[in-house]
Short mmCIF file of C-alpha atoms in Angstrom, two decimals:
data_model
loop_
_atom_site.label_atom_id
_atom_site.label_comp_id
_atom_site.label_asym_id
_atom_site.label_seq_id
_atom_site.Cartn_x
_atom_site.Cartn_y
_atom_site.Cartn_z
CA UNK X 1 40.93 -15.51 -25.64
CA UNK X 2 39.50 -12.56 -23.40
CA UNK X 3 36.12 -13.88 -22.72
CA UNK X 4 35.96 -17.91 -22.02
CA UNK X 5 32.66 -19.84 -22.33
CA UNK X 6 31.94 -20.47 -18.79
CA UNK X 7 30.97 -23.94 -18.08
CA UNK X 8 29.87 -25.40 -14.95
CA UNK X 9 28.84 -28.94 -13.97
CA UNK X 10 27.12 -31.08 -11.27
CA UNK X 11 26.48 -34.54 -10.06
CA UNK X 12 23.19 -35.00 -8.59
CA UNK X 13 21.42 -38.22 -8.01
CA UNK X 14 24.34 -39.79 -10.00
CA UNK X 15 27.48 -41.74 -10.17
CA UNK X 16 30.19 -39.49 -11.64
CA UNK X 17 29.88 -41.90 -15.01
CA UNK X 18 29.25 -39.11 -17.40
CA UNK X 19 31.72 -36.97 -15.66
CA UNK X 20 34.16 -39.55 -16.17
CA UNK X 21 32.85 -39.96 -19.78
CA UNK X 22 33.67 -35.91 -20.13
CA UNK X 23 37.41 -36.62 -19.32
CA UNK X 24 37.38 -39.12 -22.04
CA UNK X 25 37.49 -36.41 -24.48
CA UNK X 26 41.20 -36.81 -23.18
CA UNK X 27 43.67 -34.21 -25.32
CA UNK X 28 40.54 -32.50 -26.77
CA UNK X 29 40.15 -31.09 -23.06
CA UNK X 30 42.99 -29.12 -24.24
CA UNK X 31 41.50 -27.24 -27.30
CA UNK X 32 38.31 -27.01 -25.07
CA UNK X 33 40.24 -24.88 -22.22
CA UNK X 34 41.36 -22.61 -24.54
CA UNK X 35 37.80 -21.25 -24.91
CA UNK X 36 36.03 -22.69 -22.06
CA UNK X 37 36.85 -22.22 -18.19
CA UNK X 38 35.45 -24.21 -15.46
CA UNK X 39 33.13 -22.84 -12.42
CA UNK X 40 31.30 -24.68 -10.15
CA UNK X 41 32.22 -28.13 -10.88
CA UNK X 42 33.76 -31.27 -8.79
CA UNK X 43 36.57 -30.52 -11.41
CA UNK X 44 37.43 -27.14 -10.13
CA UNK X 45 36.04 -27.61 -6.37
CA UNK X 46 33.81 -23.94 -6.78
CA UNK X 47 31.66 -24.19 -4.62
CA UNK X 48 28.75 -22.00 -5.80
CA UNK X 49 27.51 -21.27 -9.32
CA UNK X 50 28.27 -17.89 -10.45
CA UNK X 51 26.84 -16.51 -13.86
CA UNK X 52 27.56 -19.06 -16.69
CA UNK X 53 27.35 -19.78 -20.13
CA UNK X 54 26.22 -23.79 -19.87
CA UNK X 55 25.58 -25.60 -16.64
CA UNK X 56 26.21 -29.76 -17.21
CA UNK X 57 23.78 -31.79 -15.23
CA UNK X 58 24.69 -35.15 -14.56
CA UNK X 59 22.05 -37.20 -12.50
CA UNK X 60 18.59 -37.13 -11.62
CA UNK X 61 16.69 -35.22 -8.21
CA UNK X 62 16.62 -37.49 -5.24
CA UNK X 63 16.95 -35.28 -2.13
CA UNK X 64 16.30 -31.56 -1.33
CA UNK X 65 19.91 -30.78 -1.74
CA UNK X 66 19.86 -31.92 -5.28
CA UNK X 67 16.68 -29.68 -5.83
CA UNK X 68 19.02 -26.64 -4.06
CA UNK X 69 21.70 -27.15 -6.34
CA UNK X 70 19.92 -27.65 -9.28
CA UNK X 71 17.92 -24.31 -8.60
CA UNK X 72 21.06 -22.51 -8.21
CA UNK X 73 22.58 -23.50 -11.77
CA UNK X 74 19.25 -22.70 -13.37
CA UNK X 75 19.36 -19.62 -11.92
CA UNK X 76 23.13 -19.03 -13.06
CA UNK X 77 23.15 -20.53 -16.56
CA UNK X 78 22.17 -19.24 -20.16
CA UNK X 79 22.35 -22.94 -20.98
CA UNK X 80 21.04 -25.58 -19.23
CA UNK X 81 22.05 -29.65 -20.21
CA UNK X 82 20.39 -32.74 -18.93
CA UNK X 83 23.51 -34.91 -19.56
CA UNK X 84 22.72 -38.92 -19.09
CA UNK X 85 19.93 -41.15 -18.39
CA UNK X 86 19.59 -40.39 -14.31
CA UNK X 87 19.11 -36.32 -15.44
CA UNK X 88 16.38 -37.41 -18.15
CA UNK X 89 14.62 -40.12 -16.89
CA UNK X 90 15.79 -41.20 -13.09
CA UNK X 91 18.01 -43.68 -14.22
CA UNK X 92 18.98 -46.80 -12.19
CA UNK X 93 17.93 -44.73 -8.70
CA UNK X 94 14.30 -44.79 -10.02
CA UNK X 95 14.46 -48.17 -9.39
CA UNK X 96 13.18 -47.50 -6.00
CA UNK X 97 10.54 -45.26 -6.95
CA UNK X 98 7.60 -48.37 -6.66
CA UNK X 99 8.86 -48.87 -2.70
CA UNK X 100 8.51 -46.58 -0.15
CA UNK X 101 10.60 -44.39 1.28
CA UNK X 102 10.58 -46.26 5.06
CA UNK X 103 11.14 -49.55 3.44
CA UNK X 104 14.12 -48.65 1.52
CA UNK X 105 16.02 -46.91 4.35
CA UNK X 106 15.01 -49.36 6.63
CA UNK X 107 16.27 -52.46 4.42
CA UNK X 108 19.49 -50.32 3.35
CA UNK X 109 20.01 -49.26 7.74
CA UNK X 110 18.52 -51.68 9.49
CA UNK X 111 17.21 -55.21 7.78
CA UNK X 112 19.74 -55.63 5.19
CA UNK X 113 22.43 -58.58 5.37
CA UNK X 114 25.72 -57.49 7.25
CA UNK X 115 24.35 -54.15 8.31
CA UNK X 116 25.99 -53.53 11.24
CA UNK X 117 25.24 -50.92 14.24
CA UNK X 118 21.94 -50.85 12.53
CA UNK X 119 20.40 -47.01 12.51
CA UNK X 120 18.53 -44.97 10.21
CA UNK X 121 21.14 -42.10 9.82
CA UNK X 122 18.92 -38.60 11.16
CA UNK X 123 22.18 -36.53 11.42
CA UNK X 124 20.33 -32.81 10.88
CA UNK X 125 23.41 -32.30 8.27
CA UNK X 126 21.69 -34.63 5.61
CA UNK X 127 19.75 -33.87 3.26
CA UNK X 128 16.25 -35.47 3.41
CA UNK X 129 15.20 -37.79 0.71
CA UNK X 130 12.41 -37.46 -1.73
CA UNK X 131 9.86 -40.11 -2.03
CA UNK X 132 10.55 -40.38 -5.43
CA UNK X 133 13.71 -39.90 -7.64
CA UNK X 134 12.81 -37.43 -10.63
CA UNK X 135 14.55 -36.28 -13.83
CA UNK X 136 15.62 -32.54 -13.72
CA UNK X 137 13.10 -31.47 -16.78
CA UNK X 138 10.21 -32.17 -13.84
CA UNK X 139 12.11 -29.30 -11.29
CA UNK X 140 13.50 -26.88 -13.59
CA UNK X 141 13.40 -25.93 -17.28
CA UNK X 142 15.94 -27.63 -19.37
CA UNK X 143 17.45 -26.39 -22.80
CA UNK X 144 19.36 -29.52 -24.17
CA UNK X 145 19.44 -33.10 -23.53
CA UNK X 146 22.52 -35.74 -23.86
CA UNK X 147 21.04 -39.20 -23.40
CA UNK X 148 22.89 -41.83 -22.80
CA UNK X 149 24.91 -44.19 -19.95
CA UNK X 150 27.22 -42.46 -20.18
CA UNK X 151 26.88 -40.08 -22.91
CA UNK X 152 30.21 -40.81 -24.81
CA UNK X 153 32.89 -38.26 -25.20
CA UNK X 154 32.05 -37.66 -28.83
CA UNK X 155 28.48 -36.38 -27.83
CA UNK X 156 30.02 -33.73 -25.30
CA UNK X 157 32.24 -32.81 -28.03
CA UNK X 158 29.46 -32.72 -30.81
CA UNK X 159 27.02 -30.48 -28.14
CA UNK X 160 30.13 -28.27 -27.09
CA UNK X 161 31.87 -27.43 -30.40
CA UNK X 162 27.95 -26.36 -31.84
CA UNK X 163 27.44 -24.27 -29.09
CA UNK X 164 31.08 -22.33 -29.42
CA UNK X 165 30.72 -22.55 -33.26
CA UNK X 166 27.30 -20.89 -32.79
CA UNK X 167 25.39 -23.61 -34.04
CA UNK X 168 22.48 -25.45 -33.15
CA UNK X 169 23.73 -28.33 -31.89
CA UNK X 170 22.33 -31.88 -32.66
CA UNK X 171 23.28 -35.43 -32.27
CA UNK X 172 23.49 -37.75 -35.31
CA UNK X 173 21.87 -41.80 -34.91
CA UNK X 174 25.53 -43.06 -34.09
CA UNK X 175 25.14 -40.67 -30.87
CA UNK X 176 22.40 -41.28 -29.58
CA UNK X 177 21.98 -43.85 -27.09
CA UNK X 178 19.92 -44.48 -24.24
CA UNK X 179 22.31 -47.03 -22.60
CA UNK G 1 -2.56 -51.94 -60.98
CA UNK G 2 -3.89 -49.59 -58.55
CA UNK G 3 -1.69 -46.65 -57.13
CA UNK G 4 -1.33 -44.45 -54.47
CA UNK G 5 1.18 -42.07 -53.68
CA UNK G 6 3.24 -41.33 -50.48
CA UNK G 7 5.34 -38.30 -50.10
CA UNK G 8 5.02 -37.72 -53.81
CA UNK G 9 6.45 -41.01 -54.75
CA UNK G 10 4.01 -43.16 -56.49
CA UNK G 11 3.33 -46.65 -55.17
CA UNK G 12 1.36 -49.53 -56.77
CA UNK G 13 -0.74 -51.80 -54.69
CA UNK G 14 -3.06 -54.68 -55.02
CA UNK G 15 -6.42 -54.79 -53.55
CA UNK G 16 -6.83 -55.72 -50.09
CA UNK G 17 -3.52 -54.27 -48.56
CA UNK G 18 -3.02 -51.28 -45.82
CA UNK G 19 -1.28 -48.60 -46.63
CA UNK G 20 1.85 -50.09 -44.40
CA UNK G 21 1.60 -53.11 -46.41
CA UNK G 22 1.70 -51.25 -49.52
CA UNK G 23 4.56 -49.22 -48.01
CA UNK G 24 6.47 -51.66 -47.38
CA UNK G 25 6.44 -53.67 -50.71
CA UNK G 26 7.17 -50.55 -52.12
CA UNK G 27 10.17 -50.25 -49.68
CA UNK G 28 8.72 -47.21 -48.06
CA UNK G 29 9.54 -47.48 -43.71
CA UNK G 30 6.75 -46.13 -41.86
CA UNK G 31 7.57 -46.26 -38.26
CA UNK G 32 5.64 -48.84 -36.42
CA UNK G 33 5.88 -50.67 -32.87
CA UNK G 34 2.21 -53.05 -32.74
CA UNK G 35 2.50 -53.98 -36.18
CA UNK G 36 4.35 -57.15 -37.81
CA UNK G 37 3.18 -58.52 -41.73
CA UNK G 38 1.60 -61.41 -41.25
CA UNK G 39 -0.80 -60.62 -38.03
CA UNK G 40 -3.87 -59.31 -37.55
CA UNK G 41 -3.45 -55.51 -37.60
CA UNK G 42 -4.34 -53.51 -34.09
CA UNK G 43 -3.59 -49.87 -34.84
CA UNK G 44 -2.98 -49.08 -30.98
CA UNK G 45 0.65 -48.22 -30.72
CA UNK G 46 -0.33 -45.11 -33.18
CA UNK G 47 3.34 -44.64 -34.31
CA UNK G 48 2.52 -45.44 -38.03
CA UNK G 49 0.52 -42.54 -38.48
CA UNK G 50 0.32 -40.96 -41.82
CA UNK G 51 -1.88 -38.23 -42.96
CA UNK G 52 -4.02 -39.83 -46.12
CA UNK G 53 -5.83 -36.89 -48.08
CA UNK G 54 -5.49 -34.50 -45.42
CA UNK G 55 -6.22 -36.56 -42.26
CA UNK G 56 -4.50 -38.37 -39.68
CA UNK G 57 -4.93 -42.58 -39.73
CA UNK G 58 -3.24 -45.44 -38.63
CA UNK G 59 -1.07 -47.02 -41.79
CA UNK G 60 -1.75 -50.14 -40.39
CA UNK G 61 -5.21 -50.19 -40.14
CA UNK G 62 -6.26 -48.32 -42.97
CA UNK G 63 -6.46 -49.27 -46.65
CA UNK G 64 -4.95 -48.31 -49.36
CA UNK G 65 -7.57 -46.72 -52.15
CA UNK G 66 -6.75 -45.83 -55.80
CA UNK G 67 -5.16 -41.86 -56.03
CA UNK G 68 -4.76 -41.53 -52.30
CA UNK G 69 -2.16 -38.92 -51.19
CA UNK G 70 -0.29 -40.16 -48.53
CA UNK G 71 2.27 -38.05 -46.44
CA UNK G 72 4.50 -40.03 -43.97
CA UNK G 73 8.39 -38.25 -43.80
CA UNK G 74 7.24 -34.53 -42.68
CA UNK G 75 8.67 -32.77 -40.14
CA UNK G 76 5.14 -32.52 -38.35
CA UNK G 77 4.65 -36.16 -38.55
CA UNK G 78 7.85 -36.97 -37.22
CA UNK G 79 7.21 -34.39 -34.50
CA UNK G 80 3.80 -36.35 -33.63
CA UNK G 81 5.68 -39.50 -33.66
CA UNK G 82 8.09 -38.48 -30.88
CA UNK G 83 5.65 -37.39 -28.79
CA UNK G 84 3.89 -40.77 -29.05
CA UNK G 85 7.16 -42.39 -28.47
CA UNK G 86 7.83 -40.52 -25.51
CA UNK G 87 4.15 -41.12 -24.10
CA UNK G 88 5.13 -44.71 -24.44
CA UNK G 89 8.27 -44.26 -22.46
CA UNK G 90 6.52 -42.28 -19.34
CA UNK G 91 3.79 -44.47 -19.49
CA UNK G 92 6.23 -47.21 -18.41
CA UNK G 93 9.10 -47.67 -16.83
CA UNK G 94 11.52 -48.31 -19.33
CA UNK G 95 15.14 -47.80 -17.96
CA UNK G 96 17.37 -48.61 -20.92
CA UNK G 97 21.11 -49.11 -18.89
CA UNK G 98 19.64 -51.95 -17.19
CA UNK G 99 17.61 -53.94 -19.54
CA UNK G 100 19.36 -56.60 -21.11
CA UNK G 101 17.10 -56.10 -24.45
CA UNK G 102 19.18 -52.61 -25.11
CA UNK G 103 20.53 -52.70 -28.39
CA UNK G 104 17.84 -54.74 -29.65
CA UNK G 105 14.78 -53.19 -28.29
CA UNK G 106 11.79 -51.79 -31.13
CA UNK G 107 10.96 -49.48 -28.85
CA UNK G 108 14.07 -47.96 -28.18
CA UNK G 109 15.57 -48.08 -32.15
CA UNK G 110 12.31 -46.30 -33.02
CA UNK G 111 13.28 -43.54 -30.17
CA UNK G 112 16.88 -43.31 -32.24
CA UNK G 113 15.34 -43.21 -35.35
CA UNK G 114 13.09 -40.20 -34.60
CA UNK G 115 16.37 -38.62 -32.83
CA UNK G 116 14.49 -38.72 -29.46
CA UNK G 117 16.33 -37.30 -26.98
CA UNK G 118 14.37 -36.51 -24.10
CA UNK G 119 11.17 -37.99 -22.60
CA UNK G 120 9.50 -34.70 -22.32
CA UNK G 121 6.36 -35.36 -20.05
CA UNK G 122 6.50 -36.22 -16.45
CA UNK G 123 6.87 -39.61 -15.54
CA UNK G 124 4.27 -41.76 -14.26
CA UNK G 125 6.55 -44.63 -12.42
CA UNK G 126 3.99 -47.35 -12.45
CA UNK G 127 4.00 -49.85 -9.97
CA UNK G 128 4.47 -53.14 -12.14
CA UNK G 129 5.51 -56.61 -11.37
CA UNK G 130 7.92 -59.02 -12.47
CA UNK G 131 6.99 -62.73 -13.02
CA UNK G 132 9.84 -64.48 -12.97
CA UNK G 133 7.98 -68.12 -12.15
CA UNK G 134 8.71 -69.60 -15.89
CA UNK G 135 11.73 -71.64 -16.10
CA UNK G 136 12.42 -70.19 -19.76
CA UNK G 137 10.44 -67.14 -20.24
CA UNK G 138 10.51 -64.03 -17.94
CA UNK G 139 7.90 -61.41 -18.16
CA UNK G 140 8.86 -57.66 -16.97
CA UNK G 141 5.47 -55.64 -17.14
CA UNK G 142 7.57 -52.77 -16.48
CA UNK G 143 8.55 -52.54 -20.04
CA UNK G 144 5.22 -53.66 -21.54
CA UNK G 145 3.94 -50.93 -24.34
CA UNK G 146 0.42 -53.01 -24.27
CA UNK G 147 1.17 -53.49 -28.45
CA UNK G 148 -1.04 -56.98 -27.99
CA UNK G 149 2.06 -58.79 -30.62
CA UNK G 150 2.05 -61.45 -27.67
CA UNK G 151 -1.96 -61.62 -27.42
CA UNK G 152 -2.10 -61.91 -31.17
CA UNK G 153 0.73 -64.16 -31.81
CA UNK G 154 -0.42 -66.87 -28.78
CA UNK G 155 -3.85 -66.86 -30.59
CA UNK G 156 -3.07 -66.80 -34.21
CA UNK G 157 0.12 -68.60 -34.39
CA UNK G 158 0.44 -70.90 -31.54
CA UNK G 159 -3.04 -71.81 -31.61
CA UNK G 160 -3.35 -71.09 -27.57
CA UNK G 161 -4.55 -68.07 -25.87
CA UNK G 162 -1.78 -67.61 -23.26
CA UNK G 163 -1.85 -63.67 -23.02
CA UNK G 164 -4.63 -60.89 -22.98
CA UNK G 165 -5.10 -57.50 -22.16
CA UNK G 166 -7.20 -56.33 -19.37
CA UNK G 167 -8.07 -53.19 -17.79
CA UNK G 168 -8.50 -49.42 -19.38
CA UNK G 169 -6.26 -46.58 -19.08
CA UNK G 170 -3.69 -46.37 -16.59
CA UNK G 171 -4.82 -49.66 -15.36
CA UNK G 172 -4.07 -51.25 -18.47
CA UNK G 173 -1.92 -54.42 -18.57
CA UNK G 174 -1.07 -57.97 -19.68
CA UNK G 175 -2.56 -60.72 -18.08
CA UNK G 176 -1.75 -64.61 -18.12
CA UNK G 177 -4.47 -66.88 -18.78
CA UNK G 178 -3.89 -69.81 -16.17
CA UNK G 179 -5.22 -70.63 -12.78
CA UNK G 180 -2.82 -68.57 -10.70
CA UNK G 181 -1.96 -65.77 -13.27
CA UNK G 182 1.49 -66.95 -13.40
CA UNK G 183 3.29 -67.57 -16.63
CA UNK G 184 4.58 -71.03 -15.28
CA UNK G 185 0.84 -72.24 -15.14
CA UNK G 186 -0.03 -71.41 -18.40
CA UNK G 187 0.31 -73.17 -22.06
CA UNK G 188 2.94 -71.08 -22.87
CA UNK G 189 6.13 -73.02 -24.50
CA UNK G 190 9.38 -71.44 -24.84
CA UNK G 191 9.35 -72.02 -28.66
CA UNK G 192 6.10 -70.18 -29.07
CA UNK G 193 5.80 -67.36 -31.42
CA UNK G 194 4.43 -65.41 -28.17
CA UNK G 195 7.54 -65.80 -26.43
CA UNK G 196 9.88 -64.23 -28.90
CA UNK G 197 7.49 -61.64 -30.54
CA UNK G 198 7.75 -58.76 -27.81
CA UNK G 199 9.24 -55.22 -29.48
CA UNK G 200 10.48 -54.51 -26.13
CA UNK G 201 12.02 -56.00 -23.10
CA UNK G 202 8.89 -57.09 -21.73
CA UNK G 203 8.76 -60.92 -22.67
CA UNK G 204 12.28 -62.70 -22.50
CA UNK G 205 13.93 -65.85 -23.11
CA UNK G 206 16.13 -66.67 -19.69
CA UNK G 207 19.46 -67.66 -20.28
CA UNK G 208 20.23 -65.72 -23.24
CA UNK G 209 20.92 -61.74 -21.77
CA UNK G 210 24.03 -59.76 -23.10
CA UNK G 211 25.10 -62.32 -26.02
CA UNK G 212 25.46 -59.58 -28.51
CA UNK G 213 28.46 -57.46 -26.85
CA UNK G 214 28.20 -53.68 -27.26
CA UNK G 215 28.45 -52.52 -30.69
CA UNK G 216 27.52 -55.57 -32.49
CA UNK G 217 23.55 -55.53 -31.59
CA UNK G 218 20.59 -55.26 -33.65
CA UNK G 219 20.77 -51.12 -33.78
CA UNK G 220 23.84 -50.09 -32.72
CA UNK G 221 24.87 -48.92 -35.92
CA UNK G 222 21.27 -49.73 -38.19
CA UNK G 223 18.21 -48.21 -38.07
CA UNK G 224 15.05 -49.40 -37.43
CA UNK G 225 14.13 -48.21 -40.92
CA UNK G 226 17.00 -50.57 -42.50
CA UNK G 227 16.14 -53.52 -39.82
CA UNK G 228 12.34 -52.99 -40.73
CA UNK G 229 12.84 -53.01 -44.63
CA UNK G 230 15.38 -55.96 -44.72
CA UNK G 231 13.40 -57.95 -42.26
CA UNK G 232 9.75 -56.94 -43.83
CA UNK G 233 10.47 -56.23 -47.54
CA UNK G 234 13.77 -58.23 -48.08
CA UNK G 235 15.61 -55.27 -49.39
#
């Protein structure tokens, strides 16, 4: 196939569980790579996004780098998809949202049980944390949402095959889960 | 017998019934969270919004009347209800993966039934507390949707007055009638209706979490319209 569908993926403030679930497509991945190729993705190690058809975003936005990556995806992807609970509502990382950032850092790096050599990391290479974890639709326009923690491989399959067939993607009852 | 129509279907009702009572008796599901048969209607969640003779109203409080033309299952009402449910989600902290009510939660199940795939609105992430003071009952205010069912259950069924809703708008909150404001110092008992009526994971019985595995929970394979009609109508 000359013009394969270009797909980029990333995990922002996520656990890579959605990517693992994507890989649960198993042998269907072989059918997929006949018609699609991966651009920027943890699966390819391509560092920056080129113009793509679909961008799959796992995880919410918790730091400045997440914002830059998300904007790069939005700029390059015709269709941007929020994948999983964290991208859709912040998810478990958003549990920190009612705790002041300083308290989070002090607990994690200075006062927590078992912390050795206590100091708050401040290397200039480290992205700055946002005061709250945000779902991606609060930062960029999002075209589709695939709920689930993680969305099952069947969800990815239903969504991608619909797009490939030129149909409007939709999820039947059995594929809609928030957990 | 008097009758009305819902989406063109003729339905008989008896004097004094609300629209949702008439619908349930006839086996027609109207989405709802704050309504429960046998309890005084509250009309707060607005999920049961239907169109009656051209005007929107709450089916749980609006009396059934002869000749009403009720619209229930329209695309517009489905969209309205989806928006209402999304607002309920962003106003609290509804993080299903970490909630033990997941799979058995009516708020979540309504989202599923409406094919709600995202929360659409900016999230409030309100700061709400957990009251774990009681040895057998847990209150997680993050998940309260102010449906008032626990308030009504305590007063109407349990003959107590354990719960109340205080404040307005963004400051609205569930309060507990005890000297300390904590559940452990209230009159509540683990066998009270109020302890078991919460449609979300805001009031939970301790030591009962995750008893049903994923796949065997109430809404894993049955949508809330099927479950509600079975429970409320016996169909």
